[in-house]
């Protein structure tokens, strides 16, 4: 299905999707992808939502443990995490042709940092990404195309 007729060449735009593929800026990709409005389009070695875990999502966003005070062990609580300057407001996860919800323990580290996470079908995520991107929102898309029939 064709999604976007007009392109802003400076921004990554989902232009089409189909059974087992995604098209970004009129370039076809046959695997899972991660991209933001600006920057590289990254191919990922994941096939299904079951391959996603908290560490993978944190690494994808670029979260790193914050520098800690040497006496921080006296404080109860989880280690602090440093948000990168370009951290997304929302992470859209397209789980293929069927919506698959991720376990709360996978999402909680991102949610606790104020990063919204939405899981939906890849087609819905592609459309939502284009809308948020056009509104100049800081969005990151992780899209799984699903298996070809």
mmCIF file of N, CA and C in Angstrom:
data_model
loop_
_atom_site.group_PDB
_atom_site.id
_atom_site.type_symbol
_atom_site.label_atom_id
_atom_site.label_comp_id
_atom_site.label_asym_id
_atom_site.label_seq_id
_atom_site.Cartn_x
_atom_site.Cartn_y
_atom_site.Cartn_z
ATOM 1 N N UNK A 1 0.838 -1.169 0.000
ATOM 2 C CA UNK A 1 0.000 0.000 0.000
ATOM 3 C C UNK A 1 0.884 1.234 0.000
ATOM 4 N N UNK A 2 0.603 2.170 -0.891
ATOM 5 C CA UNK A 2 1.320 3.435 -0.961
ATOM 6 C C UNK A 2 0.837 4.322 0.174
ATOM 7 N N UNK A 3 1.765 4.878 0.946
ATOM 8 C CA UNK A 3 1.389 5.711 2.087
ATOM 9 C C UNK A 3 1.593 7.189 1.843
ATOM 10 N N UNK A 4 2.702 7.561 1.278
ATOM 11 C CA UNK A 4 3.075 8.961 1.206
ATOM 12 C C UNK A 4 3.398 9.311 -0.235
ATOM 13 N N UNK A 5 2.662 10.281 -0.785
ATOM 14 C CA UNK A 5 2.908 10.691 -2.152
ATOM 15 C C UNK A 5 4.025 11.720 -2.233
ATOM 16 N N UNK A 6 3.990 12.716 -1.370
ATOM 17 C CA UNK A 6 5.000 13.769 -1.365
ATOM 18 C C UNK A 6 6.060 13.454 -0.318
ATOM 19 N N UNK A 7 7.302 13.709 -0.650
ATOM 20 C CA UNK A 7 8.409 13.426 0.253
ATOM 21 C C UNK A 7 9.161 14.695 0.601
ATOM 22 N N UNK A 8 9.579 14.794 1.844
ATOM 23 C CA UNK A 8 10.576 15.774 2.241
ATOM 24 C C UNK A 8 11.881 14.996 2.255
ATOM 25 N N UNK A 9 12.784 15.240 1.312
ATOM 26 C CA UNK A 9 13.995 14.417 1.215
ATOM 27 C C UNK A 9 14.882 14.475 2.457
ATOM 28 N N UNK A 10 14.669 15.450 3.323
ATOM 29 C CA UNK A 10 15.486 15.550 4.524
ATOM 30 C C UNK A 10 14.982 14.645 5.642
ATOM 31 N N UNK A 11 13.784 14.093 5.492
ATOM 32 C CA UNK A 11 13.184 13.294 6.556
ATOM 33 C C UNK A 11 12.906 11.865 6.098
ATOM 34 N N UNK A 12 13.118 10.913 6.999
ATOM 35 C CA UNK A 12 12.778 9.520 6.710
ATOM 36 C C UNK A 12 11.258 9.368 6.780
ATOM 37 N N UNK A 13 10.686 8.924 5.678
ATOM 38 C CA UNK A 13 9.239 8.788 5.570
ATOM 39 C C UNK A 13 8.898 7.378 5.106
ATOM 40 N N UNK A 14 7.899 6.769 5.738
ATOM 41 C CA UNK A 14 7.414 5.471 5.266
ATOM 42 C C UNK A 14 6.573 5.755 4.029
ATOM 43 N N UNK A 15 7.018 5.246 2.885
ATOM 44 C CA UNK A 15 6.318 5.513 1.632
ATOM 45 C C UNK A 15 5.421 4.366 1.206
ATOM 46 N N UNK A 16 5.668 3.154 1.701
ATOM 47 C CA UNK A 16 4.807 2.019 1.367
ATOM 48 C C UNK A 16 5.147 0.856 2.293
ATOM 49 N N UNK A 17 4.239 -0.098 2.346
ATOM 50 C CA UNK A 17 4.481 -1.347 3.059
ATOM 51 C C UNK A 17 3.674 -2.426 2.370
ATOM 52 N N UNK A 18 4.065 -3.637 2.597
ATOM 53 C CA UNK A 18 3.351 -4.763 2.024
ATOM 54 C C UNK A 18 3.697 -6.020 2.776
ATOM 55 N N UNK A 19 3.295 -7.140 2.252
ATOM 56 C CA UNK A 19 3.532 -8.421 2.902
ATOM 57 C C UNK A 19 5.030 -8.697 2.948
ATOM 58 N N UNK A 20 5.626 -8.538 4.133
ATOM 59 C CA UNK A 20 7.030 -8.865 4.316
ATOM 60 C C UNK A 20 8.015 -7.783 3.953
ATOM 61 N N UNK A 21 7.566 -6.573 3.615
ATOM 62 C CA UNK A 21 8.518 -5.514 3.282
ATOM 63 C C UNK A 21 8.039 -4.160 3.785
ATOM 64 N N UNK A 22 8.993 -3.254 3.882
ATOM 65 C CA UNK A 22 8.737 -1.855 4.210
ATOM 66 C C UNK A 22 9.468 -1.013 3.181
ATOM 67 N N UNK A 23 8.953 0.159 2.905
ATOM 68 C CA UNK A 23 9.615 1.083 1.989
ATOM 69 C C UNK A 23 9.778 2.419 2.699
ATOM 70 N N UNK A 24 11.024 2.865 2.822
ATOM 71 C CA UNK A 24 11.348 4.144 3.441
ATOM 72 C C UNK A 24 12.000 5.011 2.375
ATOM 73 N N UNK A 25 11.452 6.202 2.167
ATOM 74 C CA UNK A 25 11.966 7.117 1.139
ATOM 75 C C UNK A 25 12.095 6.421 -0.220
ATOM 76 N N UNK A 26 11.108 5.601 -0.523
ATOM 77 C CA UNK A 26 11.014 4.861 -1.789
ATOM 78 C C UNK A 26 12.120 3.827 -1.981
ATOM 79 N N UNK A 27 12.737 3.390 -0.883
ATOM 80 C CA UNK A 27 13.731 2.311 -0.921
ATOM 81 C C UNK A 27 13.137 1.130 -0.165
ATOM 82 N N UNK A 28 13.139 -0.028 -0.798
ATOM 83 C CA UNK A 28 12.520 -1.224 -0.214
ATOM 84 C C UNK A 28 13.484 -1.931 0.753
ATOM 85 N N UNK A 29 12.933 -2.354 1.899
ATOM 86 C CA UNK A 29 13.671 -3.120 2.907
ATOM 87 C C UNK A 29 12.861 -4.367 3.229
ATOM 88 N N UNK A 30 13.556 -5.484 3.397
ATOM 89 C CA UNK A 30 12.863 -6.743 3.632
ATOM 90 C C UNK A 30 12.982 -7.272 5.055
ATOM 91 N N UNK A 31 13.504 -6.511 5.960
ATOM 92 C CA UNK A 31 13.632 -6.973 7.338
ATOM 93 C C UNK A 31 13.160 -5.920 8.315
ATOM 94 N N UNK A 32 13.402 -6.178 9.580
ATOM 95 C CA UNK A 32 13.034 -5.235 10.630
ATOM 96 C C UNK A 32 13.902 -3.992 10.532
ATOM 97 N N UNK A 33 13.296 -2.845 10.832
ATOM 98 C CA UNK A 33 13.991 -1.565 10.725
ATOM 99 C C UNK A 33 13.770 -0.714 11.961
ATOM 100 N N UNK A 34 14.721 0.162 12.195
ATOM 101 C CA UNK A 34 14.581 1.184 13.228
ATOM 102 C C UNK A 34 15.047 2.502 12.608
ATOM 103 N N UNK A 35 14.238 3.549 12.794
ATOM 104 C CA UNK A 35 14.601 4.846 12.234
ATOM 105 C C UNK A 35 13.820 5.955 12.935
ATOM 106 N N UNK A 36 14.379 7.143 12.844
ATOM 107 C CA UNK A 36 13.762 8.373 13.329
ATOM 108 C C UNK A 36 13.579 9.285 12.118
ATOM 109 N N UNK A 37 12.945 10.427 12.294
ATOM 110 C CA UNK A 37 12.788 11.326 11.145
ATOM 111 C C UNK A 37 14.107 11.716 10.484
ATOM 112 N N UNK A 38 15.166 11.847 11.273
ATOM 113 C CA UNK A 38 16.471 12.175 10.714
ATOM 114 C C UNK A 38 17.467 11.109 11.141
ATOM 115 N N UNK A 39 18.456 10.871 10.312
ATOM 116 C CA UNK A 39 19.488 9.910 10.656
ATOM 117 C C UNK A 39 19.369 8.629 9.853
ATOM 118 N N UNK A 40 20.192 7.651 10.231
ATOM 119 C CA UNK A 40 20.244 6.414 9.443
ATOM 120 C C UNK A 40 19.011 5.535 9.642
ATOM 121 N N UNK A 41 18.779 4.693 8.664
ATOM 122 C CA UNK A 41 17.765 3.635 8.754
ATOM 123 C C UNK A 41 18.548 2.373 9.097
ATOM 124 N N UNK A 42 18.275 1.826 10.257
ATOM 125 C CA UNK A 42 19.056 0.679 10.740
ATOM 126 C C UNK A 42 18.293 -0.617 10.542
ATOM 127 N N UNK A 43 18.937 -1.587 9.928
ATOM 128 C CA UNK A 43 18.381 -2.932 9.832
ATOM 129 C C UNK A 43 18.634 -3.636 11.153
ATOM 130 N N UNK A 44 17.659 -4.418 11.592
ATOM 131 C CA UNK A 44 17.763 -5.107 12.876
ATOM 132 C C UNK A 44 17.678 -6.610 12.679
ATOM 133 N N UNK A 45 18.337 -7.338 13.558
ATOM 134 C CA UNK A 45 18.344 -8.799 13.483
ATOM 135 C C UNK A 45 17.245 -9.398 14.366
ATOM 136 N N UNK A 46 16.077 -8.797 14.372
ATOM 137 C CA UNK A 46 14.933 -9.351 15.096
ATOM 138 C C UNK A 46 13.870 -9.717 14.075
ATOM 139 N N UNK A 47 13.093 -10.739 14.406
ATOM 140 C CA UNK A 47 12.063 -11.179 13.468
ATOM 141 C C UNK A 47 10.661 -11.014 14.021
ATOM 142 N N UNK A 48 10.522 -11.163 15.344
ATOM 143 C CA UNK A 48 9.201 -11.071 15.957
ATOM 144 C C UNK A 48 9.286 -10.246 17.242
ATOM 145 N N UNK A 49 8.144 -9.882 17.772
ATOM 146 C CA UNK A 49 8.099 -9.136 19.030
ATOM 147 C C UNK A 49 8.681 -9.955 20.176
ATOM 148 N N UNK A 50 8.644 -11.274 20.083
ATOM 149 C CA UNK A 50 9.213 -12.133 21.128
ATOM 150 C C UNK A 50 10.731 -11.962 21.229
ATOM 151 N N UNK A 51 11.369 -11.427 20.193
ATOM 152 C CA UNK A 51 12.817 -11.202 20.205
ATOM 153 C C UNK A 51 13.202 -9.923 20.956
ATOM 154 N N UNK A 52 12.220 -9.121 21.355
ATOM 155 C CA UNK A 52 12.494 -7.842 22.004
ATOM 156 C C UNK A 52 12.539 -8.006 23.516
ATOM 157 N N UNK A 53 13.532 -7.365 24.133
ATOM 158 C CA UNK A 53 13.579 -7.333 25.591
ATOM 159 C C UNK A 53 13.979 -5.920 26.027
ATOM 160 N N UNK A 54 13.972 -5.677 27.341
ATOM 161 C CA UNK A 54 14.243 -4.335 27.867
ATOM 162 C C UNK A 54 15.634 -3.852 27.469
ATOM 163 N N UNK A 55 16.635 -4.707 27.558
ATOM 164 C CA UNK A 55 18.004 -4.303 27.221
ATOM 165 C C UNK A 55 18.109 -3.920 25.747
ATOM 166 N N UNK A 56 17.449 -4.677 24.875
ATOM 167 C CA UNK A 56 17.477 -4.374 23.440
ATOM 168 C C UNK A 56 16.876 -2.991 23.179
ATOM 169 N N UNK A 57 15.712 -2.705 23.774
ATOM 170 C CA UNK A 57 15.056 -1.413 23.550
ATOM 171 C C UNK A 57 15.877 -0.266 24.122
ATOM 172 N N UNK A 58 16.468 -0.469 25.299
ATOM 173 C CA UNK A 58 17.298 0.583 25.891
ATOM 174 C C UNK A 58 18.518 0.862 25.021
ATOM 175 N N UNK A 59 19.131 -0.176 24.488
ATOM 176 C CA UNK A 59 20.287 -0.013 23.612
ATOM 177 C C UNK A 59 19.884 0.690 22.317
ATOM 178 N N UNK A 60 18.712 0.338 21.789
ATOM 179 C CA UNK A 60 18.203 0.939 20.557
ATOM 180 C C UNK A 60 18.057 2.450 20.708
ATOM 181 N N UNK A 61 17.579 2.877 21.851
ATOM 182 C CA UNK A 61 17.369 4.297 22.111
ATOM 183 C C UNK A 61 18.678 4.993 22.477
ATOM 184 N N UNK A 62 19.654 4.240 22.941
ATOM 185 C CA UNK A 62 20.944 4.809 23.306
ATOM 186 C C UNK A 62 21.035 5.184 24.774
ATOM 187 N N UNK A 63 20.252 4.505 25.607
ATOM 188 C CA UNK A 63 20.293 4.779 27.038
ATOM 189 C C UNK A 63 21.565 4.198 27.640
ATOM 190 N N UNK A 64 22.170 4.967 28.521
ATOM 191 C CA UNK A 64 23.398 4.538 29.181
ATOM 192 C C UNK A 64 23.275 4.806 30.670
ATOM 193 N N UNK A 65 23.936 3.990 31.481
ATOM 194 C CA UNK A 65 23.937 4.300 32.914
ATOM 195 C C UNK A 65 24.587 5.659 33.140
ATOM 196 N N UNK A 66 23.980 6.464 34.011
ATOM 197 C CA UNK A 66 24.518 7.788 34.310
ATOM 198 C C UNK A 66 25.736 7.648 35.214
ATOM 199 N N UNK A 67 26.615 8.631 35.142
ATOM 200 C CA UNK A 67 27.773 8.657 36.051
ATOM 201 C C UNK A 67 27.236 8.734 37.478
ATOM 202 N N UNK A 68 27.793 7.923 38.343
ATOM 203 C CA UNK A 68 27.265 7.842 39.701
ATOM 204 C C UNK A 68 28.294 8.319 40.710
ATOM 205 N N UNK A 69 27.766 8.838 41.774
ATOM 206 C CA UNK A 69 28.562 9.224 42.932
ATOM 207 C C UNK A 69 29.124 7.942 43.554
ATOM 208 N N UNK A 70 30.379 7.927 43.984
ATOM 209 C CA UNK A 70 30.938 6.703 44.573
ATOM 210 C C UNK A 70 30.186 6.228 45.815
ATOM 211 N N UNK A 71 29.458 7.112 46.442
ATOM 212 C CA UNK A 71 28.694 6.728 47.629
ATOM 213 C C UNK A 71 27.231 6.424 47.294
ATOM 214 N N UNK A 72 26.907 6.331 46.020
ATOM 215 C CA UNK A 72 25.522 6.097 45.607
ATOM 216 C C UNK A 72 24.999 4.756 46.086
ATOM 217 N N UNK A 73 25.872 3.818 46.381
ATOM 218 C CA UNK A 73 25.409 2.512 46.853
ATOM 219 C C UNK A 73 24.632 2.637 48.167
ATOM 220 N N UNK A 74 24.793 3.758 48.853
ATOM 221 C CA UNK A 74 24.056 3.976 50.098
ATOM 222 C C UNK A 74 22.591 4.300 49.850
ATOM 223 N N UNK A 75 22.283 4.768 48.650
ATOM 224 C CA UNK A 75 20.902 5.078 48.294
ATOM 225 C C UNK A 75 20.219 3.820 47.795
ATOM 226 N N UNK A 76 19.010 3.618 48.242
ATOM 227 C CA UNK A 76 18.233 2.505 47.700
ATOM 228 C C UNK A 76 17.644 2.938 46.370
ATOM 229 N N UNK A 77 17.549 2.023 45.457
ATOM 230 C CA UNK A 77 16.948 2.337 44.171
ATOM 231 C C UNK A 77 17.766 1.798 43.031
ATOM 232 N N UNK A 78 17.168 1.860 41.872
ATOM 233 C CA UNK A 78 17.809 1.359 40.658
ATOM 234 C C UNK A 78 18.884 2.335 40.197
ATOM 235 N N UNK A 79 19.871 1.848 39.479
ATOM 236 C CA UNK A 79 20.893 2.744 38.949
ATOM 237 C C UNK A 79 20.263 3.776 38.020
ATOM 238 N N UNK A 80 20.777 4.985 38.078
ATOM 239 C CA UNK A 80 20.256 6.056 37.226
ATOM 240 C C UNK A 80 20.639 5.786 35.776
ATOM 241 N N UNK A 81 19.768 6.221 34.873
ATOM 242 C CA UNK A 81 20.017 6.073 33.437
ATOM 243 C C UNK A 81 20.027 7.465 32.827
ATOM 244 N N UNK A 82 20.997 7.690 31.976
ATOM 245 C CA UNK A 82 21.141 8.979 31.317
ATOM 246 C C UNK A 82 20.435 8.953 29.965
ATOM 247 N N UNK A 83 19.530 9.922 29.766
ATOM 248 C CA UNK A 83 18.839 10.047 28.491
ATOM 249 C C UNK A 83 19.719 10.788 27.499
ATOM 250 N N UNK A 84 19.864 10.288 26.281
ATOM 251 C CA UNK A 84 20.610 11.053 25.277
ATOM 252 C C UNK A 84 19.816 12.309 24.896
ATOM 253 N N UNK A 85 20.497 13.304 24.393
ATOM 254 C CA UNK A 85 19.848 14.563 24.017
ATOM 255 C C UNK A 85 18.763 14.354 22.967
ATOM 256 N N UNK A 86 18.946 13.360 22.110
ATOM 257 C CA UNK A 86 17.970 13.112 21.044
ATOM 258 C C UNK A 86 17.006 11.971 21.381
ATOM 259 N N UNK A 87 16.819 11.704 22.665
ATOM 260 C CA UNK A 87 15.915 10.620 23.067
ATOM 261 C C UNK A 87 14.514 10.887 22.518
ATOM 262 N N UNK A 88 13.844 9.846 22.060
ATOM 263 C CA UNK A 88 12.503 10.052 21.510
ATOM 264 C C UNK A 88 11.482 10.337 22.603
ATOM 265 N N UNK A 89 10.424 11.049 22.205
ATOM 266 C CA UNK A 89 9.264 11.213 23.083
ATOM 267 C C UNK A 89 8.469 9.921 23.112
ATOM 268 N N UNK A 90 8.455 9.264 21.961
ATOM 269 C CA UNK A 90 7.663 8.045 21.827
ATOM 270 C C UNK A 90 8.392 7.044 20.945
ATOM 271 N N UNK A 91 8.307 5.787 21.339
ATOM 272 C CA UNK A 91 8.820 4.673 20.559
ATOM 273 C C UNK A 91 7.611 3.920 20.016
ATOM 274 N N UNK A 92 7.493 3.872 18.695
ATOM 275 C CA UNK A 92 6.420 3.109 18.052
ATOM 276 C C UNK A 92 6.979 1.749 17.656
ATOM 277 N N UNK A 93 6.313 0.696 18.092
ATOM 278 C CA UNK A 93 6.748 -0.649 17.746
ATOM 279 C C UNK A 93 5.665 -1.293 16.896
ATOM 280 N N UNK A 94 5.991 -1.528 15.632
ATOM 281 C CA UNK A 94 5.098 -2.243 14.733
ATOM 282 C C UNK A 94 5.427 -3.717 14.806
ATOM 283 N N UNK A 95 4.482 -4.532 15.261
ATOM 284 C CA UNK A 95 4.763 -5.940 15.560
ATOM 285 C C UNK A 95 4.391 -6.888 14.422
ATOM 286 N N UNK A 96 4.247 -6.366 13.214
ATOM 287 C CA UNK A 96 3.892 -7.208 12.079
ATOM 288 C C UNK A 96 2.410 -7.094 11.762
ATOM 289 N N UNK A 97 1.846 -8.105 11.112
ATOM 290 C CA UNK A 97 0.437 -8.012 10.698
ATOM 291 C C UNK A 97 -0.552 -8.125 11.858
ATOM 292 N N UNK A 98 -0.081 -8.608 13.014
ATOM 293 C CA UNK A 98 -0.938 -8.706 14.204
ATOM 294 C C UNK A 98 -0.299 -7.939 15.348
ATOM 295 N N UNK A 99 -1.132 -7.252 16.109
ATOM 296 C CA UNK A 99 -0.638 -6.522 17.268
ATOM 297 C C UNK A 99 -0.227 -7.502 18.364
ATOM 298 N N UNK A 100 0.963 -7.305 18.887
ATOM 299 C CA UNK A 100 1.477 -8.110 19.989
ATOM 300 C C UNK A 100 1.898 -7.155 21.090
ATOM 301 N N UNK A 101 1.337 -7.323 22.265
ATOM 302 C CA UNK A 101 1.718 -6.476 23.386
ATOM 303 C C UNK A 101 2.976 -7.009 24.037
ATOM 304 N N UNK A 102 3.847 -6.105 24.447
ATOM 305 C CA UNK A 102 5.063 -6.486 25.147
ATOM 306 C C UNK A 102 4.786 -6.523 26.646
ATOM 307 N N UNK A 103 5.522 -7.382 27.341
ATOM 308 C CA UNK A 103 5.344 -7.508 28.786
ATOM 309 C C UNK A 103 5.663 -6.181 29.483
ATOM 310 N N UNK A 104 4.979 -5.877 30.578
ATOM 311 C CA UNK A 104 5.240 -4.625 31.305
ATOM 312 C C UNK A 104 6.691 -4.469 31.763
ATOM 313 N N UNK A 105 7.362 -5.554 32.136
ATOM 314 C CA UNK A 105 8.753 -5.438 32.593
ATOM 315 C C UNK A 105 9.692 -5.021 31.460
ATOM 316 N N UNK A 106 9.307 -5.246 30.221
ATOM 317 C CA UNK A 106 10.113 -4.800 29.076
ATOM 318 C C UNK A 106 9.928 -3.302 28.864
ATOM 319 N N UNK A 107 8.711 -2.817 29.074
ATOM 320 C CA UNK A 107 8.388 -1.414 28.813
ATOM 321 C C UNK A 107 8.711 -0.481 29.975
ATOM 322 N N UNK A 108 8.660 -0.992 31.191
ATOM 323 C CA UNK A 108 8.783 -0.149 32.385
ATOM 324 C C UNK A 108 10.026 0.735 32.421
ATOM 325 N N UNK A 109 11.207 0.238 32.062
ATOM 326 C CA UNK A 109 12.377 1.136 32.111
ATOM 327 C C UNK A 109 12.215 2.375 31.223
ATOM 328 N N UNK A 110 11.602 2.232 30.067
ATOM 329 C CA UNK A 110 11.395 3.381 29.176
ATOM 330 C C UNK A 110 10.294 4.283 29.705
ATOM 331 N N UNK A 111 9.203 3.683 30.150
ATOM 332 C CA UNK A 111 8.083 4.468 30.671
ATOM 333 C C UNK A 111 8.502 5.280 31.889
ATOM 334 N N UNK A 112 9.344 4.712 32.744
ATOM 335 C CA UNK A 112 9.783 5.421 33.950
ATOM 336 C C UNK A 112 10.652 6.633 33.609
ATOM 337 N N UNK A 113 11.211 6.660 32.414
ATOM 338 C CA UNK A 113 12.021 7.799 31.959
ATOM 339 C C UNK A 113 11.196 8.813 31.162
ATOM 340 N N UNK A 114 9.907 8.551 31.031
ATOM 341 C CA UNK A 114 9.043 9.473 30.302
ATOM 342 C C UNK A 114 8.993 9.231 28.806
ATOM 343 N N UNK A 115 9.490 8.088 28.356
ATOM 344 C CA UNK A 115 9.424 7.740 26.934
ATOM 345 C C UNK A 115 8.171 6.890 26.727
ATOM 346 N N UNK A 116 7.250 7.391 25.937
ATOM 347 C CA UNK A 116 6.042 6.641 25.645
ATOM 348 C C UNK A 116 6.358 5.494 24.706
ATOM 349 N N UNK A 117 5.706 4.370 24.903
ATOM 350 C CA UNK A 117 5.891 3.205 24.033
ATOM 351 C C UNK A 117 4.519 2.743 23.574
ATOM 352 N N UNK A 118 4.358 2.639 22.283
ATOM 353 C CA UNK A 118 3.095 2.179 21.703
ATOM 354 C C UNK A 118 3.372 0.980 20.820
ATOM 355 N N UNK A 119 2.651 -0.107 21.040
ATOM 356 C CA UNK A 119 2.756 -1.270 20.155
ATOM 357 C C UNK A 119 1.470 -1.379 19.364
ATOM 358 N N UNK A 120 1.607 -1.692 18.097
ATOM 359 C CA UNK A 120 0.466 -1.803 17.187
ATOM 360 C C UNK A 120 0.906 -2.596 15.976
ATOM 361 N N UNK A 121 -0.012 -2.845 15.069
ATOM 362 C CA UNK A 121 0.389 -3.524 13.844
ATOM 363 C C UNK A 121 1.397 -2.634 13.109
ATOM 364 N N UNK A 122 2.201 -3.234 12.267
ATOM 365 C CA UNK A 122 3.194 -2.451 11.535
ATOM 366 C C UNK A 122 2.521 -1.427 10.625
ATOM 367 N N UNK A 123 1.411 -1.785 10.015
ATOM 368 C CA UNK A 123 0.723 -0.832 9.145
ATOM 369 C C UNK A 123 0.257 0.385 9.941
ATOM 370 N N UNK A 124 -0.319 0.171 11.118
ATOM 371 C CA UNK A 124 -0.761 1.283 11.958
ATOM 372 C C UNK A 124 0.433 2.093 12.450
ATOM 373 N N UNK A 125 1.515 1.413 12.808
ATOM 374 C CA UNK A 125 2.714 2.109 13.286
ATOM 375 C C UNK A 125 3.317 2.967 12.172
ATOM 376 N N UNK A 126 3.310 2.475 10.938
ATOM 377 C CA UNK A 126 3.855 3.237 9.807
ATOM 378 C C UNK A 126 3.041 4.517 9.594
ATOM 379 N N UNK A 127 1.730 4.399 9.623
ATOM 380 C CA UNK A 127 0.875 5.585 9.448
ATOM 381 C C UNK A 127 1.058 6.557 10.610
ATOM 382 N N UNK A 128 1.099 6.032 11.839
ATOM 383 C CA UNK A 128 1.262 6.878 13.022
ATOM 384 C C UNK A 128 2.614 7.577 12.999
ATOM 385 N N UNK A 129 3.659 6.852 12.612
ATOM 386 C CA UNK A 129 4.993 7.454 12.506
ATOM 387 C C UNK A 129 4.953 8.646 11.554
ATOM 388 N N UNK A 130 4.372 8.474 10.371
ATOM 389 C CA UNK A 130 4.340 9.570 9.395
ATOM 390 C C UNK A 130 3.609 10.793 9.946
ATOM 391 N N UNK A 131 2.543 10.563 10.686
ATOM 392 C CA UNK A 131 1.800 11.690 11.272
ATOM 393 C C UNK A 131 2.649 12.403 12.319
ATOM 394 N N UNK A 132 3.230 11.632 13.250
ATOM 395 C CA UNK A 132 4.044 12.246 14.306
ATOM 396 C C UNK A 132 5.279 12.940 13.731
ATOM 397 N N UNK A 133 5.891 12.322 12.729
ATOM 398 C CA UNK A 133 7.058 12.913 12.085
ATOM 399 C C UNK A 133 6.674 14.241 11.424
ATOM 400 N N UNK A 134 5.523 14.286 10.763
ATOM 401 C CA UNK A 134 5.094 15.521 10.097
ATOM 402 C C UNK A 134 4.756 16.620 11.099
ATOM 403 N N UNK A 135 4.443 16.228 12.338
ATOM 404 C CA UNK A 135 4.182 17.190 13.410
ATOM 405 C C UNK A 135 5.472 17.592 14.140
ATOM 406 N N UNK A 136 6.611 17.149 13.614
ATOM 407 C CA UNK A 136 7.938 17.443 14.162
ATOM 408 C C UNK A 136 8.120 16.905 15.582
ATOM 409 N N UNK A 137 7.514 15.766 15.849
ATOM 410 C CA UNK A 137 7.673 15.107 17.151
ATOM 411 C C UNK A 137 8.933 14.249 17.116
ATOM 412 N N UNK A 138 9.532 14.039 18.270
ATOM 413 C CA UNK A 138 10.705 13.162 18.375
ATOM 414 C C UNK A 138 10.186 11.728 18.509
ATOM 415 N N UNK A 139 10.111 11.051 17.385
ATOM 416 C CA UNK A 139 9.563 9.703 17.338
ATOM 417 C C UNK A 139 10.623 8.748 16.814
ATOM 418 N N UNK A 140 10.605 7.539 17.346
ATOM 419 C CA UNK A 140 11.487 6.481 16.871
ATOM 420 C C UNK A 140 10.589 5.304 16.508
ATOM 421 N N UNK A 141 10.786 4.760 15.311
ATOM 422 C CA UNK A 141 9.976 3.622 14.854
ATOM 423 C C UNK A 141 10.826 2.362 14.824
ATOM 424 N N UNK A 142 10.278 1.289 15.349
ATOM 425 C CA UNK A 142 10.859 -0.031 15.238
ATOM 426 C C UNK A 142 9.773 -0.870 14.556
ATOM 427 N N UNK A 143 9.991 -1.183 13.295
ATOM 428 C CA UNK A 143 8.962 -1.846 12.504
ATOM 429 C C UNK A 143 9.397 -3.249 12.082
ATOM 430 N N UNK A 144 8.577 -4.209 12.418
ATOM 431 C CA UNK A 144 8.774 -5.594 12.011
ATOM 432 C C UNK A 144 7.810 -5.859 10.863
ATOM 433 N N UNK A 145 8.291 -6.227 9.690
ATOM 434 C CA UNK A 145 7.390 -6.364 8.545
ATOM 435 C C UNK A 145 6.497 -7.597 8.595
ATOM 436 N N UNK A 146 6.843 -8.598 9.371
ATOM 437 C CA UNK A 146 6.060 -9.831 9.357
ATOM 438 C C UNK A 146 6.543 -10.741 8.248
ATOM 439 N N UNK A 147 6.172 -11.983 8.336
ATOM 440 C CA UNK A 147 6.624 -12.981 7.359
ATOM 441 C C UNK A 147 5.857 -12.849 6.068
ATOM 442 N N UNK A 148 6.548 -13.065 4.972
ATOM 443 C CA UNK A 148 5.893 -13.132 3.666
ATOM 444 C C UNK A 148 5.113 -14.423 3.578
ATOM 445 N N UNK A 149 3.991 -14.351 2.891
ATOM 446 C CA UNK A 149 3.181 -15.575 2.689
ATOM 447 C C UNK A 149 3.678 -16.344 1.513
#
